[in-house]
Short mmCIF file of C-alpha atoms and ligand atoms in Angstrom, two decimals:
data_model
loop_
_atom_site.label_atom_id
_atom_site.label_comp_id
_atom_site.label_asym_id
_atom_site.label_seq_id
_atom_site.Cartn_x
_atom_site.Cartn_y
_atom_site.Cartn_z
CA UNK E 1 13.54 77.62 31.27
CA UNK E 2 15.39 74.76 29.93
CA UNK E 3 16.90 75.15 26.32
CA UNK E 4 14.27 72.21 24.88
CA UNK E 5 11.55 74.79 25.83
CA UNK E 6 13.59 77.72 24.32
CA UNK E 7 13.68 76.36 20.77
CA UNK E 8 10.72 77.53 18.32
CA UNK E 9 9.12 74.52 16.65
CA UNK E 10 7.43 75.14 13.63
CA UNK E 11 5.05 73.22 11.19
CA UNK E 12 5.38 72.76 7.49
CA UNK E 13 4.35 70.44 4.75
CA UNK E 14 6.73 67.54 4.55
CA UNK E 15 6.27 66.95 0.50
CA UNK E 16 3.45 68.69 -1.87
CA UNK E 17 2.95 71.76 -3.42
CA UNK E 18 4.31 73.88 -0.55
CA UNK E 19 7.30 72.24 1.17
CA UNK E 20 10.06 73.21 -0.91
CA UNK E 21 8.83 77.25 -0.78
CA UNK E 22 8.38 77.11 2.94
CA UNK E 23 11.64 75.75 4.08
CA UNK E 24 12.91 78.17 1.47
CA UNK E 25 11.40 81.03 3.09
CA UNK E 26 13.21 80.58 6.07
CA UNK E 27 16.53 80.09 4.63
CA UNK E 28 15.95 82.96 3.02
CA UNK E 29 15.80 84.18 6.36
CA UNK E 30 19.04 83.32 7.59
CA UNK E 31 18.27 80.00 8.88
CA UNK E 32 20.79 77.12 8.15
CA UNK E 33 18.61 74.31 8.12
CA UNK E 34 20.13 70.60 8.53
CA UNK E 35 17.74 68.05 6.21
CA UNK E 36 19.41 65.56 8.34
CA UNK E 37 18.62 62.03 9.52
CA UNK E 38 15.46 62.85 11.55
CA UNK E 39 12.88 63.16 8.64
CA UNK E 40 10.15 64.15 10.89
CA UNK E 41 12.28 66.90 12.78
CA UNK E 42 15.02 69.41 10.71
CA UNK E 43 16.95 71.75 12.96
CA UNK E 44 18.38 75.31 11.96
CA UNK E 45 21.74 75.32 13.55
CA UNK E 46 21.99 78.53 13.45
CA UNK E 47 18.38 80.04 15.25
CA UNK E 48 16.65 78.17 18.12
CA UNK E 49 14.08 76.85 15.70
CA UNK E 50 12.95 73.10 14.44
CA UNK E 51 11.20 72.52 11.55
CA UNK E 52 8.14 69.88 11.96
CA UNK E 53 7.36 68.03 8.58
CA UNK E 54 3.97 66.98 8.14
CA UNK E 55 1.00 66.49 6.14
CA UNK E 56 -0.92 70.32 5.66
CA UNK E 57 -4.18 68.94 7.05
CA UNK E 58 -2.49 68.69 10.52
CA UNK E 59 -0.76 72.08 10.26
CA UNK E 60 -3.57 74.02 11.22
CA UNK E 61 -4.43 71.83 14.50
CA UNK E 62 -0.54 71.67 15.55
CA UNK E 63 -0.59 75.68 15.41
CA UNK E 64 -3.56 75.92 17.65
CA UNK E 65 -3.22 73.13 20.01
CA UNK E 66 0.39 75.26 20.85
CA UNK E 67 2.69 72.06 19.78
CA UNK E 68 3.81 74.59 17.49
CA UNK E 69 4.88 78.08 17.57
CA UNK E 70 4.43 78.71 13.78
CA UNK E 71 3.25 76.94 10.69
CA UNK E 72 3.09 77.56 7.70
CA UNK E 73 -0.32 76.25 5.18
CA UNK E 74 -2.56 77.20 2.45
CA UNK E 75 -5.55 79.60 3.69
CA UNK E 76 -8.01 77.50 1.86
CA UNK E 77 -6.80 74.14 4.92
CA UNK E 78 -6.77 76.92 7.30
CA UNK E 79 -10.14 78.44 6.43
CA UNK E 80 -11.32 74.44 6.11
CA UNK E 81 -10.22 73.48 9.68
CA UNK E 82 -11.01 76.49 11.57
CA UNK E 83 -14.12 75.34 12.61
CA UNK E 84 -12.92 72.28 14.12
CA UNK E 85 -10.48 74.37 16.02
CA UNK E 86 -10.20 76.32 18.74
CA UNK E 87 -9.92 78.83 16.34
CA UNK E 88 -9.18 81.57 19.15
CA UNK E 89 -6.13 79.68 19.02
CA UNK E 90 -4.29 80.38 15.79
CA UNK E 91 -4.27 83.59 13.54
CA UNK E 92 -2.79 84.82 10.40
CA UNK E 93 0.71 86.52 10.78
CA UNK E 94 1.06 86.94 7.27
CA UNK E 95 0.08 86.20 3.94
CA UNK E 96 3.41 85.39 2.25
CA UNK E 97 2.87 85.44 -1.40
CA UNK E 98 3.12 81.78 -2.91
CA UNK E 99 0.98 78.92 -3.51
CA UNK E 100 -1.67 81.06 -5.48
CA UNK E 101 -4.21 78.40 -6.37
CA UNK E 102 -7.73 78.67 -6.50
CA UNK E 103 -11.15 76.74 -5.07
CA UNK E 104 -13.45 76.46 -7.73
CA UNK E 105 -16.97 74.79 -9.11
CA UNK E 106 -16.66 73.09 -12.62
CA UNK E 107 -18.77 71.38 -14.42
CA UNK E 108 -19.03 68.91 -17.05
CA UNK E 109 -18.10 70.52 -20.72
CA UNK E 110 -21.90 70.08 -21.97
CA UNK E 111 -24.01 71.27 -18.58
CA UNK E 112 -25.17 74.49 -19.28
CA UNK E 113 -24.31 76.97 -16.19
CA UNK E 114 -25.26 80.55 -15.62
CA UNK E 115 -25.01 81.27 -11.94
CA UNK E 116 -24.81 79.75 -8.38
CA UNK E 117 -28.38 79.17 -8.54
CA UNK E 118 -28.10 75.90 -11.21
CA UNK E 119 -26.15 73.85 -8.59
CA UNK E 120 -29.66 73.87 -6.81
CA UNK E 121 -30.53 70.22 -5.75
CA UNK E 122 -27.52 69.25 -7.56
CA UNK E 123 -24.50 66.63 -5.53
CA UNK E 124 -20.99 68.34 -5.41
CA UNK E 125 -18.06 65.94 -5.19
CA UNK E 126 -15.58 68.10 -2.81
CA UNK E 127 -12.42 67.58 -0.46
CA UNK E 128 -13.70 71.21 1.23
CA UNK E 129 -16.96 70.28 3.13
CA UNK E 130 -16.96 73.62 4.99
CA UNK E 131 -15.87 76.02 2.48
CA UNK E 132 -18.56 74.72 -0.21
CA UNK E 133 -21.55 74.90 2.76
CA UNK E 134 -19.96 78.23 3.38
CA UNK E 135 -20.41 79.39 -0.30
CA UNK E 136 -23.91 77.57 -0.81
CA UNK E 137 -25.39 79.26 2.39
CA UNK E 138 -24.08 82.65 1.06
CA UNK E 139 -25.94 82.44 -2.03
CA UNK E 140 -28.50 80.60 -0.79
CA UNK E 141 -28.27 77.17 -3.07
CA UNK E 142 -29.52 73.69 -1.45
CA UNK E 143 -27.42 71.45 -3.01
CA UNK E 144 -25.71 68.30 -1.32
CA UNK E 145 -22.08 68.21 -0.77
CA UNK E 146 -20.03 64.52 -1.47
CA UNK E 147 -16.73 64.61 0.93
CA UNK E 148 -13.98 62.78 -0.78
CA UNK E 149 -10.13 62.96 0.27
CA UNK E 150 -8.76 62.85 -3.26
CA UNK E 151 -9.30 62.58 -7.29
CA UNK E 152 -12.53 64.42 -6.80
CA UNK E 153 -12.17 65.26 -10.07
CA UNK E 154 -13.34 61.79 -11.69
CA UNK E 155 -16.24 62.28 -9.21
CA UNK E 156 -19.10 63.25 -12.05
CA UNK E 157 -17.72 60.42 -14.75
CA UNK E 158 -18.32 58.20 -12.50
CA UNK E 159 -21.57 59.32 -11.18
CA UNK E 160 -20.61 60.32 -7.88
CA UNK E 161 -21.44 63.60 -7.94
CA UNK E 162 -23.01 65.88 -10.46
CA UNK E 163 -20.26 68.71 -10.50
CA UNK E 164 -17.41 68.94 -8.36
CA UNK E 165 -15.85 71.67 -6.20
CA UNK E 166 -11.50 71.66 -6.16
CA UNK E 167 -8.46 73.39 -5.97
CA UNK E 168 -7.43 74.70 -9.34
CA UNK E 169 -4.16 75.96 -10.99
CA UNK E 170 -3.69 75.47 -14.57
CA UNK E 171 -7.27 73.89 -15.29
CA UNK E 172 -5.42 71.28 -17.25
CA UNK E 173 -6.68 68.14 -15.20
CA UNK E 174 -10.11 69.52 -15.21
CA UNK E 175 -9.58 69.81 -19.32
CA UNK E 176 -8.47 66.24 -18.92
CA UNK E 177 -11.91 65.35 -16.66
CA UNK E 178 -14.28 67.03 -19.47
CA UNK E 179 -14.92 69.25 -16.61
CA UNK E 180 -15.00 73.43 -16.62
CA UNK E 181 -14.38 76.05 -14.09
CA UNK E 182 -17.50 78.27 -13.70
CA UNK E 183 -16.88 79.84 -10.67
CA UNK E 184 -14.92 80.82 -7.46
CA UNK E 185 -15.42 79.66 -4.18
CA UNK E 186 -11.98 80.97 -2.86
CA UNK E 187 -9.09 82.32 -3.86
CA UNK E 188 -5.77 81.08 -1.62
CA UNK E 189 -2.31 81.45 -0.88
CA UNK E 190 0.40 80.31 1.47
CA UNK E 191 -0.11 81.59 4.82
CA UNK E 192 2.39 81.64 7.79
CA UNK E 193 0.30 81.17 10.95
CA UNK E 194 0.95 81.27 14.94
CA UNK E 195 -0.33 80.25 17.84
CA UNK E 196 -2.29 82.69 19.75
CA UNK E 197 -3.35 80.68 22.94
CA UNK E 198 -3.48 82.47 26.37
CA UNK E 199 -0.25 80.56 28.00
CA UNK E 200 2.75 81.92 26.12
CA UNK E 201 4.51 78.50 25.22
CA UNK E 202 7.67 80.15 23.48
CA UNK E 203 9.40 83.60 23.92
CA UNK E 204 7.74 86.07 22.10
CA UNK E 205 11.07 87.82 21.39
CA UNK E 206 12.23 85.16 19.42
CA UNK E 207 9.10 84.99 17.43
CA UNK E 208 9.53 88.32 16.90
CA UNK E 209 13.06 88.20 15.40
CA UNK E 210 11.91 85.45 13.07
CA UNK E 211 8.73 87.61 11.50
CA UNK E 212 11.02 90.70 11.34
CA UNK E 213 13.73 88.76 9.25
CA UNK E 214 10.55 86.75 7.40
CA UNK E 215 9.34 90.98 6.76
CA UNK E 216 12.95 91.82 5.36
CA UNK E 217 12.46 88.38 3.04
CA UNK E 218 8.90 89.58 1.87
CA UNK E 219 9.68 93.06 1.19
CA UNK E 220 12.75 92.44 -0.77
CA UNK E 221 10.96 89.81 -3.02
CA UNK E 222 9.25 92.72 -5.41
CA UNK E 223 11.73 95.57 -4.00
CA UNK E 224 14.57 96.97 -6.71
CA UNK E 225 17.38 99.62 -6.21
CA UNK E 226 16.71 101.70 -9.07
CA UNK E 227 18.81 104.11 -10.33
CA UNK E 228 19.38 106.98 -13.12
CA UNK E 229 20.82 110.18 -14.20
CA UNK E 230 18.32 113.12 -15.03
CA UNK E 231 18.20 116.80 -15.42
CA UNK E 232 17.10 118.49 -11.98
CA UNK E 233 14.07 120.40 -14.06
CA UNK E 234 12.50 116.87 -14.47
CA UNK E 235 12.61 115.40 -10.97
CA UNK E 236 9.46 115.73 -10.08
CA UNK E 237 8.22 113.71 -12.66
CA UNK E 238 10.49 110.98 -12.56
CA UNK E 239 9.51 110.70 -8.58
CA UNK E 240 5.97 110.31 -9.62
CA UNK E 241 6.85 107.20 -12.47
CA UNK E 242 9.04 105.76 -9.67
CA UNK E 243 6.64 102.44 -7.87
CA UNK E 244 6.22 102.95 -4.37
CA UNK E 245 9.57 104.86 -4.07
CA UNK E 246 9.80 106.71 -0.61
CA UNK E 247 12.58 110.00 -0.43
CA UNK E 248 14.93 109.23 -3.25
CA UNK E 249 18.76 109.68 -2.92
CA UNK E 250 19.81 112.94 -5.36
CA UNK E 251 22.76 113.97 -6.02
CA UNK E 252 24.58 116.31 -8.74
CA UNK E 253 26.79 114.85 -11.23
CA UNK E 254 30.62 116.30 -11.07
CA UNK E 255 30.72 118.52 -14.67
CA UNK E 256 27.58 118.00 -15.76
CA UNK E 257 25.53 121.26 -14.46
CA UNK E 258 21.50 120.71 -14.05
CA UNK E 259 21.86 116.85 -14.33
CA UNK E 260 21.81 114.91 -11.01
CA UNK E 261 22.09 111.35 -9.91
CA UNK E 262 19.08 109.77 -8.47
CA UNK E 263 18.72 106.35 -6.60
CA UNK E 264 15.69 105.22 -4.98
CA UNK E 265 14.26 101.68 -3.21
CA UNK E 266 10.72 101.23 -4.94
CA UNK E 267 8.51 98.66 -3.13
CA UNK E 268 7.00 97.72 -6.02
CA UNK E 269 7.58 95.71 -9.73
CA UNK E 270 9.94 97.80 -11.62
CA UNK E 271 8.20 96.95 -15.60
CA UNK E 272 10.10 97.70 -18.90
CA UNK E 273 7.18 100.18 -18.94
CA UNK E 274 8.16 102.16 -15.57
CA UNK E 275 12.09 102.51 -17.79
CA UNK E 276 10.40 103.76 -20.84
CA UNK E 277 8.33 106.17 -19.01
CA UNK E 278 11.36 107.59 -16.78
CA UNK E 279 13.83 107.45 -20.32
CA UNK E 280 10.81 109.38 -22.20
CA UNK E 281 11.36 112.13 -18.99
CA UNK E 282 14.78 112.64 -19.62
CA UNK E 283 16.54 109.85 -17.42
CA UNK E 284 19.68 108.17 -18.81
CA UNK E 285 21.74 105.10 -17.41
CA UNK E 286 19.04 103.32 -15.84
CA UNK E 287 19.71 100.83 -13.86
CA UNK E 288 17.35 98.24 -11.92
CA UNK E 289 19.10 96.01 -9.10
CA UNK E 290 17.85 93.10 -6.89
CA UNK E 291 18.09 94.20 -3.24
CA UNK E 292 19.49 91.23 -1.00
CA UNK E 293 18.66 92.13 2.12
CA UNK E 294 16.27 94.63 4.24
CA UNK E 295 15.62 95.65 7.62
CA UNK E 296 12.79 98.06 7.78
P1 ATP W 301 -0.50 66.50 1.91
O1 ATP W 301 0.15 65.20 1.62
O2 ATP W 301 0.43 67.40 2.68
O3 ATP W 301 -1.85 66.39 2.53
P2 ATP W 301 -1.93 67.61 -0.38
O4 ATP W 301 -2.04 66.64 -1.49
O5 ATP W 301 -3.10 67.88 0.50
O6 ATP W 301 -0.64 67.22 0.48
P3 ATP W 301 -0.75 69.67 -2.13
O7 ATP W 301 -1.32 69.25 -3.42
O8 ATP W 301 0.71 69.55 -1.93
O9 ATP W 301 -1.54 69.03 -0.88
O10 ATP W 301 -1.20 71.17 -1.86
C1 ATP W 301 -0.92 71.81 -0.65
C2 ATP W 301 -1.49 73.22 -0.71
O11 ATP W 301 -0.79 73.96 -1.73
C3 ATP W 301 -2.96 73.31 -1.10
O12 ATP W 301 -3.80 73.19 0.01
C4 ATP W 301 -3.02 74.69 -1.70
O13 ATP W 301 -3.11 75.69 -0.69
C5 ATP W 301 -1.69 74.83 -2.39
N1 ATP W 301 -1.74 74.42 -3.81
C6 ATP W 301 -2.45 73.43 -4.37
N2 ATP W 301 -2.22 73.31 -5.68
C7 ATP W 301 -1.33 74.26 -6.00
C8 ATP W 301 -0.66 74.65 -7.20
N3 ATP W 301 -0.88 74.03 -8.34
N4 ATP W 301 0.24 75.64 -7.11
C9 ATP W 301 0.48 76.26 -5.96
N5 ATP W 301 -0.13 75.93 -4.78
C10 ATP W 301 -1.01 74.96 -4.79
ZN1 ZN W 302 -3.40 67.65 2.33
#
């Protein structure tokens, strides 16, 4: 195999919403990646990978048609394209945590809306064709869908549609539109997706390496070192306040008889109201620290 084929190439968006986090995520990783002259192709120098910058529409299709290893896109394009794919082709590796946003029907301020069932016979201005069907069929609504690319959300002022269906953050553009969210067709997030196709195009070893360094990255987003000194007779409670916190670390304290030193990794969000709880066992000294790195 020639060291062209050996490289991973992997898709992400080249400017939006999810660019900046993806290329992130890999650096994160380890990867030293060269935004260098090439603006369609950036190389890690350090890891056989290249970085393909595109628009997220194509993501999906460049994952399954095996032109790239990896990508990375929001769930709601994925869910979107699938049909249009060979969707046997590409899968979910993992769900990784950012671009939260949300697909959603509004309406105009002064319609009145109670349920699903109002949008009957009613036009829907959307850029998601197949995930509106999808959540007309499922609660059985005849309603037509309008496909437009973009500013969907002007769609009912100017009489293009009656309501619209769109991706939603803050709501503030749909405050801006005289438009309100009245319910959820899908809730999405960034996704990092592979190619599953029958001929192996890259070495699975290196994929491997990648998703077990992009797993280290993940866990240690919400993982803290946390640690404290407590008398011995509390430690069983102060393992049950601790978040997700395997075997902790205990030790006794030189001089100070009955009091030991605990440290623990907990998995999960380490709140103010986690400290107060572990203080109001008997804990003293507590201290909460990013962790950099993790193997598991
Ligand atoms: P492109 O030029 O790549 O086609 P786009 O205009 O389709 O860009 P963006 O607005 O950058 O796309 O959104 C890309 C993806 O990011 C969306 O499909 C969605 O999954 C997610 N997303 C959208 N809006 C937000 C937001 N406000 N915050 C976080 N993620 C978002
Ligand atoms: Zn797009």
């Amino acid at each position: 195999m020639t060291d062209q084929e050996q490289r991973l190439r992997i898709a992400v968006q080249k400017k939006g919403q999810l660019a900046d986090k993806s290329l992130q995520l890999f650096e994160q990783a380890g990867l030293k990646i060269t935004r260098g002259a090439n603006d369609l192709l950036y190389r890690a120098e350090n890891f056989p990978a290249d970085f393909l910058r595109v628009r997220d529409d194509d993501i999906p299709q460049f994952v399954a048609s095996g032109a790239c290893a990896l990508g990375i896109v929001g769930e709601n394009v994925l869910e979107e394209d699938l049909p249009q794919l060979q969707a046997a082709a590409v899968e979910v590796a993992r769900p990784l945590g950012f671009g939260q946003c949300t697909l959603k029907i509004a309406v105009p301020n002064e319609m009145a809306y109670n349920n699903a069932q109002d949008l009957s016979g009613m036009s829907i201005a959307t850029s998601y064709p197949v995930l509106l069907k999808k959540y007309l069929d499922d609660k059985n609504v005849a309603a037509s869908v309008v496909e437009m690319s973009g500013a969907v959300e002007v769609a009912p002022r100017l009489n293009v549609a009656d309501v619209i269906c769109d991706l939603v953050s803050t709501g503030q553009t749909l405050a801006a539109n005289g438009l309100r969210a009245v319910d959820t067709v899908m809730n999405s997030e960034a996704v990092l997706i592979r190619h599953t196709g029958e001929k192996t195009l890259y070495p699975e070893d290196l994929i491997a390496r990648l998703l077990r360094r992009i797993d280290g990255v993940l866990a240690t987003r919400e993982t803290k070192y946390i640690m404290m000194n407590a008398p011995e007779a509390a430690l069983d409670e102060i393992i049950e306040i601790l978040p997700g916190a395997g075997s902790p670390t205990v030790t006794p304290l030189a001089g100070e008889p009955g009091q030991v030193a605990i440290h623990a990794v907990c998995q999960e969000s380490v709140f103010w109201e986690t400290l107060e709880r572990l203080k109001a066992a008997g804990s003293s000294a507590i201290l909460v620290l990013p962790i950099e790195k993790m193997m598991l």
